Coordinates of C-alpha atoms and ligand atoms in Angstrom, one line a residue:
M1 CA -18.0 17.2 52.1
A2 CA -18.9 14.3 49.9
A3 CA -22.5 14.8 50.9
R4 CA -22.3 18.5 50.0
V5 CA -21.0 17.6 46.5
V6 CA -23.6 14.9 46.0
G7 CA -26.3 17.3 47.1
R8 CA -25.1 20.1 44.8
A9 CA -24.7 17.7 41.8
G10 CA -28.2 16.2 42.6
R11 CA -29.7 19.7 42.7
L12 CA -28.0 20.6 39.4
A13 CA -29.2 17.5 37.7
L14 CA -32.7 18.3 38.9
V15 CA -32.5 21.9 37.6
V16 CA -31.0 20.7 34.3
R17 CA -33.6 18.1 33.9
S18 CA -36.6 20.2 34.9
S19 CA -35.7 23.1 32.7
A20 CA -35.0 20.8 29.7
V21 CA -38.3 19.2 30.2
R22 CA -40.1 22.7 30.4
L23 CA -38.3 23.7 27.2
Q24 CA -39.1 20.4 25.5
S25 CA -42.8 20.7 26.3
R26 CA -43.0 24.3 25.1
L27 CA -41.4 23.5 21.8
H28 CA -42.6 20.0 21.0
G29 CA -45.2 18.7 23.4
S30 CA -44.3 16.2 26.2
T31 CA -41.1 14.6 25.0
G32 CA -38.2 15.2 22.6
L33 CA -36.4 18.5 22.4
R34 CA -35.2 17.9 18.9
S35 CA -37.7 16.1 16.8
G36 CA -39.4 17.8 13.9
S37 CA -37.7 21.1 13.3
Q38 CA -34.3 19.9 12.2
A39 CA -36.0 17.6 9.7
N40 CA -36.4 20.6 7.5
F41 CA -32.7 20.5 6.9
F42 CA -32.9 17.0 5.5
P43 CA -35.8 16.8 3.0
P44 CA -36.2 13.3 1.4
L45 CA -35.8 13.3 -2.4
E46 CA -38.2 10.9 -3.9
D47 CA -37.2 10.8 -7.6
A48 CA -34.8 8.2 -9.1
M49 CA -31.2 9.3 -8.6
L50 CA -29.4 7.3 -11.3
P51 CA -29.6 8.2 -15.0
S52 CA -32.6 6.7 -16.8
G53 CA -31.7 3.4 -18.5
S54 CA -29.0 2.5 -15.9
F55 CA -30.5 -0.9 -15.6
N56 CA -31.5 -1.5 -19.3
N57 CA -31.0 -5.2 -20.3
R58 CA -30.5 -6.2 -16.6
M59 CA -32.6 -8.6 -14.6
A60 CA -33.2 -8.1 -10.9
L61 CA -34.6 -10.5 -8.3
I62 CA -36.0 -8.8 -5.2
T63 CA -37.2 -11.2 -2.4
G64 CA -40.2 -9.7 -0.5
G65 CA -40.6 -7.3 -3.4
G66 CA -44.4 -7.2 -3.1
T67 CA -44.6 -4.9 -0.1
G68 CA -42.8 -2.2 1.8
L69 CA -39.1 -1.5 1.0
G70 CA -38.8 -4.3 -1.4
R71 CA -41.7 -2.9 -3.4
A72 CA -40.0 0.6 -3.5
M73 CA -36.7 -1.0 -4.7
T74 CA -38.6 -2.9 -7.4
A75 CA -40.3 0.3 -8.5
T76 CA -37.0 2.2 -8.8
L77 CA -35.1 -0.6 -10.6
S78 CA -38.0 -1.0 -13.0
Q79 CA -38.1 2.7 -13.6
L80 CA -34.4 2.6 -14.4
G81 CA -34.9 -0.1 -17.1
A82 CA -34.6 -3.4 -15.2
Q83 CA -36.8 -6.4 -15.8
C84 CA -37.7 -7.4 -12.2
I85 CA -38.8 -10.6 -10.6
I86 CA -40.4 -10.3 -7.2
A87 CA -40.7 -13.4 -5.0
S88 CA -42.4 -14.2 -1.7
R89 CA -45.2 -16.3 -0.2
K90 CA -48.3 -14.3 -1.2
L91 CA -48.8 -14.6 -4.9
D92 CA -51.9 -12.3 -5.0
V93 CA -49.9 -9.5 -3.4
L94 CA -47.0 -10.0 -5.7
Q95 CA -49.2 -10.0 -8.8
R96 CA -50.9 -6.8 -7.8
T97 CA -47.6 -5.1 -7.2
A98 CA -46.1 -6.4 -10.4
E99 CA -49.0 -5.1 -12.4
E100 CA -49.0 -1.7 -10.8
I101 CA -45.3 -1.2 -11.3
S102 CA -45.2 -2.5 -14.8
S103 CA -48.1 -0.3 -15.9
Q104 CA -46.2 2.7 -14.5
T105 CA -42.8 2.0 -15.9
G106 CA -43.5 0.0 -19.0
N107 CA -41.0 -2.6 -17.9
K108 CA -42.1 -6.2 -17.2
V109 CA -42.2 -7.2 -13.5
H110 CA -42.7 -11.0 -12.9
A111 CA -44.3 -12.4 -9.8
V112 CA -43.0 -15.8 -8.5
Q113 CA -44.3 -17.5 -5.4
C114 CA -41.6 -18.7 -3.1
D115 CA -41.2 -19.5 0.6
V116 CA -37.5 -18.8 1.1
R117 CA -37.4 -21.1 4.2
D118 CA -37.8 -24.1 1.9
P119 CA -34.7 -24.9 -0.1
Q120 CA -36.6 -27.0 -2.6
A121 CA -39.1 -24.1 -3.2
V122 CA -36.1 -21.8 -3.7
S123 CA -34.6 -24.2 -6.2
Q124 CA -37.9 -24.3 -8.1
C125 CA -38.3 -20.6 -7.9
V126 CA -34.8 -20.2 -9.5
D127 CA -35.9 -22.7 -12.3
Q128 CA -38.8 -20.4 -13.0
I129 CA -36.7 -17.3 -13.0
E130 CA -34.2 -19.0 -15.5
A131 CA -37.2 -19.8 -17.7
L132 CA -38.7 -16.3 -17.5
T133 CA -35.7 -14.0 -17.7
G134 CA -32.5 -16.0 -17.4
L135 CA -30.3 -15.8 -14.3
P136 CA -30.4 -12.3 -12.7
D137 CA -27.7 -9.7 -12.7
V138 CA -29.0 -8.2 -9.4
I139 CA -30.2 -10.1 -6.4
I140 CA -31.7 -8.2 -3.4
N141 CA -32.3 -10.4 -0.3
N142 CA -34.9 -8.3 1.4
A143 CA -37.5 -10.8 2.7
A144 CA -37.7 -10.9 6.5
G145 CA -39.9 -11.8 9.4
N146 CA -39.8 -10.1 12.8
F147 CA -41.9 -9.2 15.9
V148 CA -41.1 -7.7 19.3
C149 CA -41.2 -10.3 22.1
P150 CA -39.5 -10.7 25.5
S151 CA -37.0 -13.5 24.9
E152 CA -38.4 -15.5 27.8
R153 CA -41.7 -15.8 25.9
L154 CA -40.2 -17.1 22.7
S155 CA -41.1 -20.7 21.7
P156 CA -38.6 -22.8 19.8
N157 CA -40.8 -22.5 16.7
A158 CA -40.9 -18.7 17.1
W159 CA -37.1 -18.7 17.1
K160 CA -36.9 -21.1 14.2
T161 CA -39.5 -19.1 12.1
I162 CA -37.5 -15.9 12.2
T163 CA -34.1 -17.4 11.8
D164 CA -35.4 -19.6 8.9
I165 CA -36.8 -16.6 7.0
V166 CA -33.9 -14.2 7.6
L167 CA -30.7 -16.3 7.8
N168 CA -31.6 -19.6 6.1
G169 CA -33.8 -17.9 3.5
T170 CA -31.1 -15.5 2.6
A171 CA -28.5 -18.3 2.5
F172 CA -30.7 -20.6 0.4
V173 CA -31.4 -17.9 -2.2
T174 CA -27.8 -16.8 -2.3
L175 CA -26.3 -20.2 -2.6
E176 CA -28.8 -21.5 -5.2
L177 CA -28.3 -18.5 -7.4
G178 CA -24.6 -18.3 -6.7
K179 CA -23.9 -21.9 -7.8
R180 CA -25.9 -21.5 -11.0
L181 CA -24.2 -18.1 -11.8
I182 CA -20.8 -19.7 -11.2
Q183 CA -21.7 -22.6 -13.5
N184 CA -22.8 -20.1 -16.2
Q185 CA -19.8 -17.9 -15.7
K186 CA -22.0 -14.9 -15.0
G187 CA -21.3 -12.2 -12.5
A188 CA -23.9 -10.6 -10.3
S189 CA -24.5 -8.0 -7.5
F190 CA -25.9 -9.4 -4.3
L191 CA -27.4 -7.0 -1.7
A192 CA -28.7 -8.0 1.7
I193 CA -31.0 -5.7 3.7
T194 CA -30.2 -6.1 7.4
T195 CA -30.7 -3.6 10.2
I196 CA -28.7 -1.3 12.5
Y197 CA -29.1 -3.7 15.5
A198 CA -27.4 -6.5 13.5
E199 CA -24.2 -4.8 14.8
S200 CA -25.2 -4.0 18.3
G201 CA -27.7 -6.7 19.1
S202 CA -31.0 -5.7 20.6
G203 CA -33.3 -7.0 23.3
F204 CA -36.9 -7.9 22.4
V205 CA -36.0 -8.7 18.8
V206 CA -33.3 -11.3 19.6
P207 CA -34.1 -13.9 16.8
S208 CA -34.0 -11.1 14.2
A209 CA -30.8 -9.6 15.6
S210 CA -29.1 -12.9 15.7
A211 CA -30.2 -13.9 12.1
K212 CA -29.4 -10.5 10.6
A213 CA -25.9 -10.7 12.2
G214 CA -25.6 -14.1 10.5
V215 CA -26.6 -12.6 7.2
E216 CA -23.9 -9.9 7.5
A217 CA -21.3 -12.6 8.3
L218 CA -22.5 -14.6 5.2
Y219 CA -22.3 -11.6 2.9
K220 CA -18.9 -10.4 4.1
S221 CA -17.5 -13.9 3.8
L222 CA -18.8 -14.4 0.3
A223 CA -17.6 -11.0 -0.8
A224 CA -14.1 -12.3 0.0
E225 CA -14.6 -15.8 -1.5
W226 CA -16.7 -15.2 -4.7
G227 CA -15.1 -12.0 -6.1
R228 CA -13.2 -14.3 -8.4
Y229 CA -16.5 -15.4 -10.0
G230 CA -17.6 -11.8 -10.7
H231 CA -19.9 -11.5 -7.7
R232 CA -20.2 -8.5 -5.4
F233 CA -21.8 -8.7 -1.9
N234 CA -23.0 -5.7 0.0
I235 CA -25.2 -4.9 2.9
I236 CA -27.6 -2.0 3.7
Q237 CA -28.6 -1.5 7.4
P238 CA -31.7 0.6 7.3
G239 CA -32.9 2.7 10.3
P240 CA -36.7 3.1 10.8
I241 CA -38.7 3.5 7.6
R242 CA -42.5 3.3 8.0
T243 CA -43.9 0.1 6.4
K244 CA -47.0 -1.8 7.5
G245 CA -45.0 -5.0 7.8
A246 CA -42.4 -3.5 10.2
F247 CA -44.4 -1.0 12.2
S248 CA -47.4 -3.3 12.9
R249 CA -45.0 -5.9 14.4
L250 CA -42.5 -3.7 16.2
D251 CA -44.7 -0.9 17.4
P252 CA -48.3 -2.2 17.2
T253 CA -49.8 0.6 19.3
G254 CA -47.7 3.5 17.9
A255 CA -46.5 4.3 21.4
F256 CA -42.8 4.3 20.6
E257 CA -42.7 6.2 17.4
K258 CA -42.2 9.7 18.8
A259 CA -39.4 8.7 21.1
M260 CA -37.8 7.0 18.2
I261 CA -37.9 10.0 16.0
D262 CA -36.6 12.2 18.8
R263 CA -33.4 10.2 19.0
I264 CA -32.7 10.5 15.2
P265 CA -30.4 13.4 14.6
T266 CA -32.0 14.2 11.2
G267 CA -35.4 14.4 13.0
R268 CA -37.4 12.1 10.8
L269 CA -38.0 8.5 9.6
G270 CA -36.4 7.5 6.3
T271 CA -38.6 7.0 3.2
P272 CA -38.9 3.9 1.0
A273 CA -37.8 5.9 -2.0
E274 CA -34.6 7.0 -0.3
I275 CA -33.5 3.5 0.5
A276 CA -34.5 2.4 -3.0
N277 CA -32.1 4.9 -4.5
L278 CA -29.3 3.6 -2.3
A279 CA -30.1 0.0 -3.2
A280 CA -30.1 0.9 -6.9
Y281 CA -26.8 2.6 -6.7
V282 CA -25.2 -0.3 -4.8
S283 CA -26.6 -2.8 -7.3
S284 CA -25.6 -0.7 -10.3
N285 CA -22.4 -0.7 -12.3
Y286 CA -21.6 2.8 -10.8
A287 CA -20.7 0.8 -7.7
S288 CA -18.8 -2.0 -9.4
W289 CA -15.8 -1.4 -7.1
M290 CA -18.0 -1.8 -4.0
S291 CA -17.9 -5.2 -2.3
G292 CA -18.0 -6.3 1.3
A293 CA -19.5 -2.9 2.3
V294 CA -21.9 -2.4 5.2
I295 CA -23.8 0.8 4.7
R296 CA -25.7 2.2 7.6
F297 CA -28.6 4.3 6.4
D298 CA -30.4 5.5 9.5
G299 CA -30.5 9.3 9.8
G300 CA -27.8 9.0 12.5
E301 CA -29.9 6.9 14.9
Y302 CA -27.2 4.3 15.6
V303 CA -24.5 6.8 16.8
S304 CA -27.2 8.8 18.6
L305 CA -28.1 5.7 20.6
A306 CA -24.5 4.7 21.2
G307 CA -22.8 7.8 22.6
E308 CA -23.3 7.9 26.3
F309 CA -23.2 11.7 26.5
N310 CA -25.6 12.4 23.7
E311 CA -28.4 13.2 26.2
L312 CA -26.5 16.4 27.0
R313 CA -28.2 17.8 23.8
S314 CA -30.9 18.9 26.2
V315 CA -28.6 21.1 28.3
T316 CA -29.2 24.8 27.7
P317 CA -26.5 27.4 27.2
D318 CA -27.2 28.9 30.7
Q319 CA -26.9 25.4 32.2
W320 CA -23.6 24.9 30.3
K321 CA -22.2 28.1 32.0
L322 CA -23.0 26.6 35.3
L323 CA -21.5 23.2 34.5
E324 CA -18.4 24.7 33.0
A325 CA -17.8 26.8 36.1
M326 CA -18.2 23.7 38.3
I327 CA -15.8 21.7 36.2
R328 CA -13.2 24.6 36.0
K329 CA -13.3 24.9 39.8
T330 CA -12.2 21.3 40.2
K331 CA -8.5 21.0 41.1
G332 CA -6.7 17.7 41.3
S333 CA -8.2 14.3 41.3
Ligands
LIG401 C1 -39.4 1.0 19.2 C2 -40.3 1.2 18.1 C3 -40.0 0.5 16.8 C4 -40.9 1.0 15.7 C5 -40.4 0.6 14.3 C6 -39.0 0.3 14.2 C7 -38.5 0.2 12.8 C8 -37.1 -0.3 12.8 C9 -37.2 -1.8 12.3 C10 -35.9 -2.5 12.4 C11 -35.8 -3.7 11.9 C12 -36.8 -4.4 11.2 C13 -36.7 -5.7 10.8 C14 -37.7 -6.4 10.1 O1 -37.5 -7.5 9.7 S1 -39.2 -5.6 9.8 C15 -40.1 -6.7 8.7 C16 -41.3 -7.3 9.4 N1 -42.1 -8.0 8.4 C17 -42.6 -9.2 8.7 O2 -42.4 -9.8 9.7 C18 -43.4 -9.8 7.5 C19 -43.5 -11.3 7.6 N2 -44.0 -11.7 8.9 C20 -44.8 -12.8 9.1 O3 -45.3 -13.4 8.1 C21 -45.2 -13.2 10.5 O4 -45.2 -12.1 11.3 C22 -44.2 -14.3 11.1 C23 -44.6 -14.7 12.5 C24 -42.7 -13.8 11.1 C25 -44.2 -15.5 10.2 O5 -45.5 -16.0 9.9 P1 -45.8 -17.6 9.9 O6 -44.9 -18.4 9.2 O7 -47.3 -17.7 9.5 O8 -45.6 -17.9 11.5 P2 -46.7 -18.3 12.6 O9 -47.7 -17.2 12.8 O10 -47.1 -19.7 12.4 O11 -45.7 -18.2 13.9 C26 -44.6 -19.0 14.0 C27 -44.2 -19.1 15.5 O12 -43.9 -17.8 16.0 C28 -44.8 -17.5 17.1 N3 -45.1 -16.1 17.1 C29 -45.7 -15.4 16.0 N4 -45.9 -14.1 16.4 C30 -45.5 -14.0 17.6 C31 -45.4 -12.9 18.6 N5 -45.9 -11.7 18.2 N6 -44.9 -13.1 19.8 C32 -44.4 -14.3 20.2 N7 -44.4 -15.4 19.3 C33 -45.0 -15.2 18.1 C34 -46.0 -18.4 16.8 O13 -46.7 -18.6 18.0 C35 -45.3 -19.7 16.3 O14 -44.7 -20.4 17.4 P3 -45.5 -21.7 18.0 O15 -45.7 -22.6 16.9 O16 -44.6 -22.2 19.1 O17 -46.8 -21.2 18.6
NDP402 N1 -39.0 -0.8 7.7 C1 -38.0 -0.7 8.5 O1 -38.0 0.3 9.3 C2 -36.9 -1.6 8.4 C3 -36.8 -2.7 7.6 N2 -35.7 -3.5 7.6 C4 -35.6 -4.6 6.7 O2 -36.1 -4.2 5.4 C5 -36.6 -5.4 4.8 C6 -38.1 -5.1 4.3 O3 -38.9 -4.9 5.4 P1 -40.3 -4.0 5.3 O4 -40.5 -3.6 3.9 O5 -40.2 -3.0 6.3 O6 -41.3 -5.1 5.7 P2 -42.4 -6.0 4.9 O7 -43.0 -6.9 6.0 O8 -43.2 -5.2 4.0 O9 -41.4 -6.9 4.0 C7 -41.1 -8.3 4.3 C8 -41.3 -9.1 3.1 O10 -40.7 -10.4 3.3 C9 -41.6 -11.3 2.7 N3 -41.5 -12.6 3.4 C10 -41.7 -12.9 4.7 N4 -41.5 -14.2 4.9 C11 -41.2 -14.7 3.8 C12 -40.8 -16.1 3.4 N5 -40.9 -17.1 4.3 N6 -40.5 -16.3 2.1 C13 -40.5 -15.3 1.2 N7 -40.8 -14.0 1.5 C14 -41.1 -13.7 2.8 C15 -43.0 -10.7 2.8 O11 -43.9 -11.2 1.8 P3 -44.9 -12.4 2.0 O12 -45.7 -12.1 3.2 O13 -45.7 -12.4 0.7 O14 -44.1 -13.7 2.1 C16 -42.7 -9.2 2.7 O15 -42.9 -8.8 1.4 C17 -36.5 -6.5 5.7 O16 -35.3 -7.2 5.5 C18 -36.4 -5.8 7.1 O17 -35.7 -6.6 8.0 C19 -34.6 -3.2 8.4 C20 -34.6 -2.2 9.2 C21 -35.7 -1.2 9.3

């Protein structure tokens, strides 16, 4: 009896799988029933969302603002009236970005060299910022380092490098600015960019997952402790958004991109402009009651990965009839 049931279930699984695969390949090539077409329902809007002038007379520091998502956030804040300071290791990259954005928006963008792993460099960077613009009203901790690597291949220095940039770097920038802001009785909005796997953990990016989880604990803790000084602390967890920095280190051959898009319910990657709009909102006075928030911004990828029955999306209506009939026939336990 048991063998008959197992046999029938096995045959059904085969039928379900092979017809799903046939349908998938007819619609979308070799894998992924759902990628592509549903993305038409979710077009990315690229223009700045907040009213122009929302950041007039405000100073914003964006770490890692020379490239990728940090650059997009800088462009949006600058367009909305902020005077921005971008800080990271590569001064030439920062200066090029600063000039490009300033020339488009008409608002000054300052480039300051800083390795966030070095607390002394961070302190000197904040001295420079104070001299250039005064203490910032908006701080976005966006700088990060990452690469995919089986954990058994990680050297102690590889671990230290990622955790120093992501967790210690964020802590050094946040504490240095926080202390000076408190001394000057000035409030500010702090935002940290983490990732969806800060919550779940993830193999093959273990130093990054551990450090980003630490950043989330840091920001939630300070949201509770430093509200009394006028500081808000929030977190955005982005899903996949194409940047050279991330994709060259996490999917160097491009082999995983299609499978990744297939599991995103909105059927596409995010765009830098979309996350820039969210970061601008969270950092603006429109969000002055938001603190301690963790905002997942991933097109639905996290819940899609988490639900153990989500693969049933590939079951066809005819197969559902068959499955339902089998389930209804079951009596007792
Ligand atoms: C499934 C498909 C996925 C596709 C895309 C998914 C998108 C979703 C993404 C989700 C989260 C993303 C999070 C991110 O943070 S993305 C941002 C990535 N950007 C960066 O990393 C930019 C900055 N990175 C760097 O500068 C370097 O990559 C760095 C290695 C992090 C730091 O550079 P540097 O200080 O120069 O460090 P070293 O080169 O001296 O290396 C230090 C140490 O680390 C070892 N190491 C370096 N690379 C690797 C590697 N690939 N594998 C193993 N180990 C590595 C290196 O050997 C050194 O150790 P040791 O001295 O012991 O040799
Ligand atoms: N793109 C994506 O899909 C996702 C990205 N994220 C997060 O978004 C943020 C931006 O990533 P993304 O734009 O994709 O990648 P990038 O590689 O473009 O950005 C990382 C930035 O961090 C700076 N940086 C690295 N190390 C240091 C350091 N020691 N000191 C100061 N700055 C440093 C780099 O500048 P420099 O080399 O000049 O120092 C670079 O500008 C990161 O926090 C990342 O974890 C999270 C989830 C998904």
